[in-house]
Short mmCIF file of C-alpha atoms and ligand atoms in Angstrom, two decimals:
data_model
loop_
_atom_site.label_atom_id
_atom_site.label_comp_id
_atom_site.label_asym_id
_atom_site.label_seq_id
_atom_site.Cartn_x
_atom_site.Cartn_y
_atom_site.Cartn_z
CA UNK K 1 -0.10 -0.18 -0.33
CA UNK K 2 1.32 3.43 -0.85
CA UNK K 3 0.73 6.10 1.43
CA UNK K 4 2.63 8.98 -0.49
CA UNK K 5 0.34 11.84 -0.70
CA UNK K 6 2.27 14.54 -2.24
CA UNK K 7 5.69 13.66 -3.68
CA UNK K 8 7.76 16.58 -5.10
CA UNK K 9 11.06 16.32 -7.08
CA UNK K 10 13.57 18.92 -8.14
CA UNK K 11 11.02 21.63 -8.00
CA UNK K 12 12.48 24.84 -9.70
CA UNK K 13 10.43 28.22 -9.38
CA UNK K 14 11.54 31.58 -11.01
CA UNK K 15 9.47 34.93 -11.06
CA UNK K 16 11.51 36.09 -14.28
CA UNK K 17 15.29 36.66 -13.76
CA UNK K 18 14.37 35.52 -9.56
CA UNK K 19 15.09 32.04 -8.78
CA UNK K 20 12.37 31.38 -5.60
CA UNK K 21 12.25 27.73 -5.54
CA UNK K 22 16.31 26.17 -6.36
CA UNK K 23 15.57 22.30 -6.23
CA UNK K 24 12.82 21.06 -3.64
CA UNK K 25 12.70 17.78 -3.00
CA UNK K 26 9.54 16.66 -0.85
CA UNK K 27 7.52 13.44 0.38
CA UNK K 28 4.25 13.84 2.21
CA UNK K 29 2.84 10.73 3.56
CA UNK K 30 -0.65 9.92 4.59
CA UNK K 31 -1.42 11.75 7.98
CA UNK K 32 1.82 13.39 8.26
CA UNK K 33 1.96 17.12 9.44
CA UNK K 34 4.37 18.72 8.74
CA UNK K 35 5.37 22.65 9.74
CA UNK K 36 7.29 24.78 7.09
CA UNK K 37 9.49 27.52 8.83
CA UNK K 38 12.07 29.65 7.67
CA UNK K 39 12.88 33.28 7.21
CA UNK K 40 10.36 36.00 4.78
CA UNK K 41 11.21 35.34 1.58
CA UNK K 42 12.76 31.96 1.48
CA UNK K 43 9.77 30.53 -0.80
CA UNK K 44 7.59 29.18 2.03
CA UNK K 45 4.49 30.63 0.33
CA UNK K 46 5.69 29.93 -3.13
CA UNK K 47 5.97 25.87 -2.40
CA UNK K 48 2.34 25.99 -1.20
CA UNK K 49 1.47 27.50 -4.27
CA UNK K 50 2.93 25.62 -6.81
CA UNK K 51 1.28 22.11 -4.53
CA UNK K 52 -2.15 23.71 -5.48
CA UNK K 53 -1.26 25.10 -8.99
CA UNK K 54 -1.71 28.87 -8.01
CA UNK K 55 1.73 28.76 -9.49
CA UNK K 56 3.34 27.19 -12.36
CA UNK K 57 6.18 25.15 -11.55
CA UNK K 58 9.37 26.04 -14.07
CA UNK K 59 10.79 23.05 -13.77
CA UNK K 60 10.54 19.50 -11.94
CA UNK K 61 7.66 17.15 -10.48
CA UNK K 62 4.77 17.58 -8.27
CA UNK K 63 2.57 14.07 -7.93
CA UNK K 64 -0.32 14.22 -5.87
CA UNK K 65 -1.58 11.01 -4.70
CA UNK K 66 0.41 9.22 -7.94
CA UNK K 67 -1.00 12.14 -10.43
CA UNK K 68 1.51 14.51 -11.80
CA UNK K 69 0.41 17.97 -12.28
CA UNK K 70 3.88 18.76 -13.25
CA UNK K 71 6.13 16.18 -14.67
CA UNK K 72 9.75 16.14 -15.35
CA UNK K 73 11.29 13.16 -16.93
CA UNK K 74 14.98 12.92 -18.87
CA UNK K 75 15.24 16.79 -18.38
CA UNK K 76 11.74 17.32 -20.42
CA UNK K 77 8.95 18.89 -18.99
CA UNK K 78 5.60 17.54 -19.38
CA UNK K 79 2.70 20.07 -19.42
CA UNK K 80 -0.83 18.78 -18.65
CA UNK K 81 -4.22 20.55 -19.55
CA UNK K 82 -5.58 23.04 -17.09
CA UNK K 83 -8.64 20.98 -16.57
CA UNK K 84 -6.42 17.82 -16.01
CA UNK K 85 -4.80 19.67 -13.11
CA UNK K 86 -7.54 21.59 -11.46
CA UNK K 87 -9.19 17.73 -11.17
CA UNK K 88 -5.90 16.34 -9.67
CA UNK K 89 -5.35 19.48 -7.11
CA UNK K 90 -8.64 18.81 -5.68
CA UNK K 91 -7.15 16.51 -3.34
CA UNK K 92 -5.70 19.18 -1.60
CA UNK K 93 -7.54 22.54 0.48
CA UNK K 94 -5.68 25.68 1.00
CA UNK K 95 -6.36 28.03 3.66
CA UNK K 96 -4.75 31.61 3.24
CA UNK K 97 -3.46 34.14 5.55
CA UNK K 98 -6.18 36.69 5.07
CA UNK K 99 -8.92 34.00 5.01
CA UNK K 100 -10.27 35.45 1.30
CA UNK K 101 -13.48 34.40 2.36
CA UNK K 102 -16.48 35.37 0.00
CA UNK K 103 -17.70 39.01 1.37
CA UNK K 104 -21.40 38.69 -0.12
CA UNK K 105 -22.10 34.95 1.20
CA UNK K 106 -22.63 34.41 4.69
CA UNK K 107 -20.73 31.93 6.70
CA UNK K 108 -23.10 28.78 6.02
CA UNK K 109 -22.92 30.01 1.91
CA UNK K 110 -19.13 30.00 1.56
CA UNK K 111 -19.06 26.66 3.16
CA UNK K 112 -21.58 25.39 0.91
CA UNK K 113 -20.93 26.93 -2.25
CA UNK K 114 -18.17 25.16 -3.97
CA UNK K 115 -19.61 21.60 -3.23
CA UNK K 116 -22.89 22.61 -4.74
CA UNK K 117 -21.42 24.75 -7.65
CA UNK K 118 -19.03 21.65 -8.46
CA UNK K 119 -21.95 19.22 -8.23
CA UNK K 120 -20.25 17.33 -5.58
CA UNK K 121 -23.34 17.10 -3.06
CA UNK K 122 -26.99 18.43 -3.51
CA UNK K 123 -27.79 21.54 -2.19
CA UNK K 124 -29.57 20.09 0.94
CA UNK K 125 -26.50 17.56 1.85
CA UNK K 126 -24.19 20.33 1.02
CA UNK K 127 -26.19 22.07 3.66
CA UNK K 128 -25.93 19.37 6.24
CA UNK K 129 -22.36 18.94 5.90
CA UNK K 130 -22.01 22.75 6.35
CA UNK K 131 -23.71 22.61 9.55
CA UNK K 132 -21.55 20.05 10.58
CA UNK K 133 -17.99 22.05 9.91
CA UNK K 134 -19.32 24.91 11.47
CA UNK K 135 -20.13 23.06 14.53
CA UNK K 136 -16.83 21.60 14.49
CA UNK K 137 -15.33 25.13 13.84
CA UNK K 138 -17.41 26.22 17.07
CA UNK K 139 -19.47 28.72 14.68
CA UNK K 140 -22.66 27.03 14.61
CA UNK K 141 -24.65 30.13 15.73
CA UNK K 142 -22.43 32.83 13.06
CA UNK K 143 -24.03 30.15 10.23
CA UNK K 144 -26.15 33.27 8.55
CA UNK K 145 -23.14 35.92 9.63
CA UNK K 146 -21.80 37.83 6.67
CA UNK K 147 -17.57 37.76 6.92
CA UNK K 148 -17.80 41.56 7.89
CA UNK K 149 -19.38 40.59 11.06
CA UNK K 150 -17.08 38.01 11.93
CA UNK K 151 -13.72 38.59 14.42
CA UNK K 152 -10.73 37.51 12.37
CA UNK K 153 -10.29 34.14 14.09
CA UNK K 154 -13.98 33.45 13.46
CA UNK K 155 -13.01 33.99 9.56
CA UNK K 156 -10.21 31.90 9.39
CA UNK K 157 -12.28 29.11 10.58
CA UNK K 158 -15.18 29.72 8.40
CA UNK K 159 -12.24 29.54 5.82
CA UNK K 160 -10.74 26.04 7.42
CA UNK K 161 -14.50 24.61 7.43
CA UNK K 162 -14.78 26.26 3.78
CA UNK K 163 -11.94 23.86 2.34
CA UNK K 164 -12.87 20.83 4.57
CA UNK K 165 -16.31 21.37 2.63
CA UNK K 166 -14.39 19.58 -0.44
CA UNK K 167 -13.08 16.79 1.50
CA UNK K 168 -9.67 17.32 0.86
CA UNK K 169 -6.90 14.56 1.32
CA UNK K 170 -4.42 17.05 2.40
CA UNK K 171 -4.92 20.53 3.78
CA UNK K 172 -2.12 23.26 3.11
CA UNK K 173 -1.92 26.17 5.78
CA UNK K 174 0.16 29.62 4.58
CA UNK K 175 0.37 31.43 7.69
CA UNK K 176 -3.22 30.90 9.34
CA UNK K 177 -2.55 32.93 12.52
CA UNK K 178 -0.48 35.59 10.67
CA UNK K 179 -3.24 38.48 10.09
CA UNK K 180 -4.70 37.87 13.84
CA UNK K 181 -4.56 39.94 17.01
CA UNK K 182 -2.81 37.73 19.21
CA UNK K 183 -5.98 36.86 21.44
CA UNK K 184 -7.46 35.33 18.37
CA UNK K 185 -4.72 32.98 17.34
CA UNK K 186 -5.44 30.47 20.21
CA UNK K 187 -8.97 29.53 18.66
CA UNK K 188 -7.77 28.72 14.97
CA UNK K 189 -4.43 26.92 16.14
CA UNK K 190 -7.04 25.19 18.37
CA UNK K 191 -8.66 24.32 15.41
CA UNK K 192 -5.75 22.93 13.54
CA UNK K 193 -4.86 20.50 16.52
CA UNK K 194 -8.02 18.90 16.28
CA UNK K 195 -7.48 18.29 12.51
CA UNK K 196 -4.10 16.99 13.73
CA UNK K 197 -6.05 14.52 16.26
CA UNK K 198 -8.34 13.17 13.25
CA UNK K 199 -4.97 12.26 11.42
CA UNK K 200 -5.63 15.03 8.83
CA UNK K 201 -2.70 15.29 6.53
CA UNK K 202 -1.48 18.73 6.69
CA UNK K 203 1.43 21.27 5.59
CA UNK K 204 1.31 24.28 7.81
CA UNK K 205 3.60 27.51 7.02
CA UNK K 206 3.83 28.98 10.49
CA UNK K 207 5.64 31.25 12.39
CA UNK K 208 3.98 29.67 15.52
CA UNK K 209 7.22 27.93 16.63
CA UNK K 210 5.77 26.34 20.00
CA UNK K 211 2.79 25.38 17.89
CA UNK K 212 4.81 23.71 15.10
CA UNK K 213 7.15 22.07 17.60
CA UNK K 214 3.68 20.55 19.38
CA UNK K 215 2.00 19.46 16.54
CA UNK K 216 3.94 18.44 13.92
CA UNK K 217 5.50 14.96 13.01
CA UNK K 218 8.27 17.13 10.84
CA UNK K 219 9.66 20.46 10.70
CA UNK K 220 11.03 21.96 7.56
CA UNK K 221 13.44 24.69 7.50
CA UNK K 222 13.52 26.79 4.38
CA UNK K 223 15.77 29.61 3.61
CA UNK K 224 16.51 31.21 0.11
CA UNK K 225 14.38 28.57 -1.86
CA UNK K 226 16.12 25.56 -0.33
CA UNK K 227 15.09 22.96 2.36
CA UNK K 228 17.88 23.34 4.50
CA UNK K 229 16.81 20.88 7.00
CA UNK K 230 14.11 18.39 7.64
CA UNK K 231 13.76 16.66 11.00
CA UNK K 232 11.56 15.85 14.05
CA UNK K 233 10.48 18.79 15.81
CA UNK K 234 12.44 17.60 19.22
CA UNK K 235 15.72 17.63 16.96
CA UNK K 236 15.26 20.60 14.67
CA UNK K 237 14.43 22.93 17.29
CA UNK K 238 17.08 21.86 20.17
CA UNK K 239 19.95 20.55 18.34
CA UNK K 240 19.94 21.71 14.37
CA UNK K 241 22.54 20.75 11.95
CA UNK K 242 22.62 23.84 10.51
CA UNK K 243 23.78 27.12 12.01
CA UNK K 244 21.52 29.24 10.40
CA UNK K 245 18.52 27.34 11.66
CA UNK K 246 20.06 28.27 15.19
CA UNK K 247 20.35 31.56 14.48
CA UNK K 248 16.63 31.83 12.96
CA UNK K 249 15.30 30.30 16.40
CA UNK K 250 17.52 32.34 18.04
CA UNK K 251 15.63 35.49 17.08
CA UNK K 252 12.25 34.23 16.80
CA UNK K 253 12.32 33.85 20.44
CA UNK I 1 -53.89 77.98 -15.52
CA UNK I 2 -55.36 76.34 -18.39
CA UNK I 3 -52.45 77.44 -20.68
CA UNK I 4 -49.97 76.27 -18.32
CA UNK I 5 -51.96 72.56 -18.40
CA UNK I 6 -52.24 72.39 -22.19
CA UNK I 7 -48.68 73.21 -22.39
CA UNK I 8 -47.63 70.34 -19.96
CA UNK I 9 -49.59 68.39 -21.71
CA UNK I 10 -48.32 68.84 -25.07
CA UNK I 11 -44.77 68.66 -23.60
CA UNK I 12 -45.52 65.23 -21.85
CA UNK I 13 -46.24 63.70 -25.08
CA UNK I 14 -42.61 64.05 -25.91
CA UNK I 15 -42.34 62.19 -22.61
CA UNK I 16 -43.23 58.62 -24.36
CA UNK I 17 -40.61 59.08 -26.68
CA UNK I 18 -37.87 60.63 -24.22
CA UNK I 19 -38.52 57.36 -22.06
CA UNK I 20 -38.42 54.89 -25.12
CA UNK I 21 -34.89 56.46 -25.98
CA UNK I 22 -34.02 56.34 -22.29
CA UNK I 23 -35.41 52.41 -21.72
CA UNK I 24 -34.00 51.14 -25.23
CA UNK I 25 -30.72 52.40 -24.27
CA UNK I 26 -30.28 51.09 -20.88
CA UNK I 27 -32.08 47.60 -22.09
CA UNK I 28 -29.14 47.41 -25.06
CA UNK I 29 -26.12 49.09 -23.58
CA UNK I 30 -25.98 47.43 -19.91
CA UNK I 31 -25.62 44.05 -21.42
CA UNK I 32 -23.28 45.53 -24.44
CA UNK I 33 -21.01 46.88 -22.03
CA UNK I 34 -21.08 43.47 -19.72
CA UNK I 35 -19.93 41.53 -22.77
CA UNK I 36 -17.24 43.75 -23.90
CA UNK I 37 -15.90 44.12 -20.38
CA UNK I 38 -15.52 40.53 -20.34
CA UNK I 39 -13.81 40.43 -23.70
CA UNK I 40 -11.87 43.37 -22.20
CA UNK I 41 -10.76 41.83 -19.20
CA UNK I 42 -10.51 38.45 -21.30
CA UNK I 43 -6.59 37.04 -22.04
CA UNK I 44 -7.54 37.14 -25.57
CA UNK I 45 -4.85 39.77 -27.40
CA UNK I 46 -7.11 41.41 -30.64
CA UNK I 47 -10.43 41.29 -28.55
CA UNK I 48 -8.84 43.35 -26.03
CA UNK I 49 -7.61 45.25 -28.72
CA UNK I 50 -10.47 45.74 -30.49
CA UNK I 51 -12.14 46.65 -27.18
CA UNK I 52 -9.91 49.57 -26.60
CA UNK I 53 -10.27 50.92 -29.43
CA UNK I 54 -14.21 50.85 -29.10
CA UNK I 55 -14.00 52.66 -25.97
CA UNK I 56 -11.42 55.19 -26.60
CA UNK I 57 -13.09 56.21 -29.76
CA UNK I 58 -16.66 56.52 -28.21
CA UNK I 59 -15.33 57.73 -25.11
CA UNK I 60 -13.00 60.42 -26.42
CA UNK I 61 -15.78 62.01 -28.75
CA UNK I 62 -19.02 64.19 -28.36
CA UNK I 63 -22.15 62.41 -28.40
CA UNK I 64 -23.54 64.64 -30.40
CA UNK I 65 -21.09 64.86 -32.75
CA UNK I 66 -21.73 60.71 -32.98
CA UNK I 67 -25.65 61.58 -33.74
CA UNK I 68 -24.63 63.49 -36.82
CA UNK I 69 -22.28 61.05 -37.86
CA UNK I 70 -24.49 57.99 -37.71
CA UNK I 71 -27.57 59.72 -39.14
CA UNK I 72 -26.06 62.03 -41.59
CA UNK I 73 -22.56 60.33 -41.86
CA UNK I 74 -23.10 56.58 -42.49
CA UNK I 75 -25.41 57.23 -45.91
CA UNK I 76 -22.38 58.60 -47.39
CA UNK I 77 -20.09 55.91 -46.61
CA UNK I 78 -22.87 52.83 -47.01
CA UNK I 79 -25.30 54.61 -49.56
CA UNK I 80 -28.65 53.21 -48.67
CA UNK I 81 -28.09 52.73 -45.14
CA UNK I 82 -30.46 55.62 -44.07
CA UNK I 83 -31.28 55.08 -41.02
CA UNK I 84 -35.04 56.27 -39.68
CA UNK I 85 -34.35 59.61 -37.27
CA UNK I 86 -35.28 57.86 -34.16
CA UNK I 87 -33.54 54.73 -35.05
CA UNK I 88 -30.17 56.55 -35.51
CA UNK I 89 -30.59 58.14 -32.01
CA UNK I 90 -31.12 54.74 -30.55
CA UNK I 91 -28.58 52.97 -32.20
CA UNK I 92 -25.75 55.88 -31.33
CA UNK I 93 -26.92 56.04 -27.70
CA UNK I 94 -26.43 52.04 -27.08
CA UNK I 95 -23.24 52.37 -28.82
CA UNK I 96 -21.81 55.32 -26.73
CA UNK I 97 -23.77 53.98 -23.24
CA UNK I 98 -22.14 50.43 -23.78
CA UNK I 99 -18.72 52.10 -24.38
CA UNK I 100 -19.11 53.81 -20.98
CA UNK I 101 -20.40 50.46 -19.31
CA UNK I 102 -18.01 48.74 -20.61
CA UNK I 103 -14.93 50.96 -18.66
CA UNK I 104 -17.52 50.90 -15.70
CA UNK I 105 -17.86 47.06 -15.66
CA UNK I 106 -14.45 46.33 -16.59
CA UNK I 107 -13.22 48.85 -13.52
CA UNK I 108 -15.78 46.51 -11.36
CA UNK I 109 -14.32 43.25 -12.40
CA UNK I 110 -10.66 44.30 -11.92
CA UNK I 111 -11.27 46.07 -8.37
CA UNK I 112 -12.14 42.60 -6.80
CA UNK I 113 -9.08 41.10 -5.15
CA UNK I 114 -7.05 38.61 -6.64
CA UNK I 115 -7.17 36.69 -3.75
CA UNK I 116 -11.30 35.90 -4.22
CA UNK I 117 -9.67 34.18 -7.70
CA UNK I 118 -7.37 31.97 -5.69
CA UNK I 119 -10.26 31.04 -3.13
CA UNK I 120 -12.30 30.29 -5.78
CA UNK I 121 -9.40 28.14 -7.58
CA UNK I 122 -8.19 26.38 -4.62
CA UNK I 123 -11.92 24.92 -4.11
CA UNK I 124 -12.11 23.75 -7.77
CA UNK I 125 -14.11 26.01 -9.40
CA UNK I 126 -13.53 26.71 -13.19
CA UNK I 127 -13.52 30.36 -14.88
CA UNK I 128 -16.94 30.37 -15.57
CA UNK I 129 -18.15 29.10 -11.77
CA UNK I 130 -15.62 31.85 -10.53
CA UNK I 131 -16.88 34.42 -12.58
CA UNK I 132 -20.44 33.97 -12.16
CA UNK I 133 -20.80 32.86 -8.61
CA UNK I 134 -18.34 34.94 -7.04
CA UNK I 135 -16.31 38.03 -9.24
CA UNK I 136 -19.52 39.20 -10.86
CA UNK I 137 -21.95 39.01 -7.92
CA UNK I 138 -18.96 41.46 -5.70
CA UNK I 139 -18.62 43.15 -9.02
CA UNK I 140 -22.39 44.38 -9.03
CA UNK I 141 -22.82 45.93 -6.12
CA UNK I 142 -19.51 47.80 -6.52
CA UNK I 143 -20.81 49.09 -9.83
CA UNK I 144 -23.90 50.40 -9.33
CA UNK I 145 -23.07 53.69 -8.00
CA UNK I 146 -21.22 54.83 -11.22
CA UNK I 147 -23.90 53.09 -13.20
CA UNK I 148 -26.51 55.18 -11.33
CA UNK I 149 -24.83 57.89 -12.38
CA UNK I 150 -24.85 56.98 -15.81
CA UNK I 151 -28.33 56.50 -15.80
CA UNK I 152 -28.86 60.22 -14.66
CA UNK I 153 -26.60 61.38 -17.29
CA UNK I 154 -28.69 59.38 -19.92
CA UNK I 155 -31.87 61.15 -19.05
CA UNK I 156 -30.19 64.48 -19.48
CA UNK I 157 -28.42 63.10 -22.70
CA UNK I 158 -31.72 61.97 -24.34
CA UNK I 159 -32.65 65.89 -24.99
CA UNK I 160 -29.43 65.84 -27.63
CA UNK I 161 -31.90 64.29 -30.40
CA UNK I 162 -33.31 67.88 -30.59
CA UNK I 163 -31.02 67.80 -32.77
CA UNK I 164 -32.47 65.46 -35.28
CA UNK I 165 -36.15 67.11 -34.50
CA UNK I 166 -37.27 64.18 -32.97
CA UNK I 167 -40.06 65.08 -30.65
CA UNK I 168 -39.37 64.56 -27.40
CA UNK I 169 -39.33 66.32 -24.19
CA UNK I 170 -37.00 69.49 -25.26
CA UNK I 171 -38.26 69.89 -28.51
CA UNK I 172 -41.86 70.12 -27.93
CA UNK I 173 -41.47 72.63 -25.19
CA UNK I 174 -39.00 74.65 -27.87
CA UNK I 175 -41.70 74.50 -30.18
CA UNK I 176 -43.87 76.20 -27.55
CA UNK I 177 -41.52 78.93 -26.93
CA UNK I 178 -41.15 79.68 -30.38
CA UNK I 179 -44.46 79.97 -30.93
CA UNK I 180 -45.70 81.85 -27.70
CA UNK I 181 -42.50 84.31 -26.82
CA UNK I 182 -42.71 82.42 -23.23
CA UNK I 183 -39.71 81.20 -21.36
CA UNK I 184 -42.51 78.65 -19.00
CA UNK I 185 -42.40 75.78 -21.06
CA UNK I 186 -38.57 75.56 -20.56
CA UNK I 187 -39.21 75.42 -16.81
CA UNK I 188 -41.86 73.05 -17.32
CA UNK I 189 -39.26 70.71 -19.39
CA UNK I 190 -36.84 71.17 -16.24
CA UNK I 191 -39.65 69.98 -13.74
CA UNK I 192 -39.96 66.83 -15.70
CA UNK I 193 -36.36 65.97 -15.89
CA UNK I 194 -36.09 66.46 -12.79
CA UNK I 195 -38.77 64.33 -11.86
CA UNK I 196 -37.36 61.73 -14.33
CA UNK I 197 -34.18 61.63 -12.51
CA UNK I 198 -35.53 61.36 -9.10
CA UNK I 199 -37.51 58.01 -10.00
CA UNK I 200 -34.03 56.85 -11.63
CA UNK I 201 -32.27 57.86 -8.26
CA UNK I 202 -35.24 56.03 -6.36
CA UNK I 203 -35.07 53.02 -7.72
CA UNK I 204 -30.79 52.81 -7.83
CA UNK I 205 -31.40 53.76 -3.81
CA UNK I 206 -33.54 50.59 -3.58
CA UNK I 207 -31.36 48.30 -5.37
CA UNK I 208 -28.02 49.60 -2.96
CA UNK I 209 -30.09 49.00 0.09
CA UNK I 210 -30.90 45.61 -1.15
CA UNK I 211 -26.93 44.96 -1.83
CA UNK I 212 -25.69 46.87 1.38
CA UNK I 213 -26.06 43.56 3.36
CA UNK I 214 -22.35 43.16 3.09
CA UNK I 215 -19.50 45.14 3.43
N1 ATP M 1 4.49 37.08 -8.01
C1 ATP M 1 5.76 36.83 -7.74
N2 ATP M 1 6.00 37.79 -8.65
C2 ATP M 1 7.46 38.35 -8.22
N3 ATP M 1 7.94 37.74 -7.38
C3 ATP M 1 7.49 36.89 -6.10
C4 ATP M 1 6.02 36.55 -6.44
N4 ATP M 1 5.90 36.35 -5.23
C5 ATP M 1 6.57 35.85 -4.63
N5 ATP M 1 7.98 36.55 -4.94
C6 ATP M 1 9.20 36.58 -4.61
O1 ATP M 1 9.58 35.11 -4.02
C7 ATP M 1 10.04 35.30 -2.95
C8 ATP M 1 9.41 34.26 -2.17
O2 ATP M 1 8.61 35.01 -1.86
P1 ATP M 1 7.40 33.88 -0.95
O3 ATP M 1 6.12 34.80 -0.79
O4 ATP M 1 7.14 32.39 -1.18
O5 ATP M 1 8.23 33.77 0.63
P2 ATP M 1 7.58 33.38 2.05
O6 ATP M 1 8.67 32.33 2.77
O7 ATP M 1 6.48 33.03 2.32
O8 ATP M 1 7.92 35.02 3.05
P3 ATP M 1 6.90 35.40 3.70
O9 ATP M 1 7.30 34.58 5.12
O10 ATP M 1 7.36 36.62 3.99
O11 ATP M 1 5.26 34.95 3.51
C9 ATP M 1 10.25 36.68 -2.46
O12 ATP M 1 11.56 37.41 -2.94
C10 ATP M 1 9.10 37.09 -3.25
O13 ATP M 1 9.64 38.49 -3.43
MG1 MG M 2 4.47 33.95 2.95
#
């Protein structure tokens, strides 16, 4: 039984002449929780965005549950149709730093929009599922609120529920708490921890070191477009091989 | 008193034409603007160029000149294409307002945050679903105020067709002014335009209220 969810090989991404990802190799196994840390501009967001094809990769392979969305063979890049990529990326869900909720939809409508639009579920089934998700993130009473009437923490919890509504196999989080007031961070992290308890596979870009240490099975340190070290949190946070990581961690504390 | 009533009645008869011109223009120029805006925000280069040409020519020249051009000019280029006066006026107005609506809708679409496209995309929506469910509904709300402005301008612009001798509000009042050497018909006409615009403002205010539940 092959339980590799995402496999990345020699991934490169350039913005014009700027090389942002310089050969990333990464394997994400089912149920794994990986935190990605590193200084600003190191390419953490770009990596996540490439995985879910918000950015087109420059070269290299990304294989999602056995199906490539980008593939390099003998130095030749193989291209896929947008519709094929979209279909394959449906295995992934993503949560953004600034939520990106649909402002013209209520909380429950935000959650049900995609499953209904894509014909994944009937309206009734989507609603029932959406209500369960809202309950799960502790926002049942905000069912009919528009995003403008929600706090940052509540918005992010709705955004998580919205991503879960598509029943993804892997969740990508790009700094889910960075836009939040300090007192609201906890409620969002609690929801992510609950997902961890349910064995959701997750990739989390975060600056919350304590949280990363607590929740993840593996921590990846990125710098200047490369993975410098990937290790268990106990190892990476206490005894990293690379001096750059030590300096970074000291600054974070 | 009887005289005033009689003049008012005569001028009001011009209202039918004014309203017809107003309604037909909105009815066709709004969808036209919408389609052109979609073309202008698409990735198809020749389409974008064509739309750019259309909006810059139409918005860069006087509406009055365009009316003259369509009515007097077209038959010179295309003999046999002599449009009826009202048809020429409606056609010009539709093309003219279509260009303004194109720009309004384009601006509206482009004012929507990129994050909205990305959120729709990571949920698996394609371009059509993203536009119809996420982007355009938000655009609609944002363009309401500028569209209301255009509608108000349109009410007043209908008076321009007086140059073709079409019997609308202004032309009818002008006739009485010329006949009776009195200025009161112009005041009556002003009141009529004011009232028409009052209705337009009311309608758009209602629409805006309906869409103010969010933001
Ligand atoms: N669309 C883009 N066009 C050009 N350059 C970009 C683009 N997106 C990102 N970059 C550049 O790529 C580099 C990596 O950016 P990225 O957002 O991935 O970093 P990050 O590790 O997520 O940083 P942060 O912690 O600040 O979020 C940066 O130098 C950034 O300026
Ligand atoms: Mg980032």
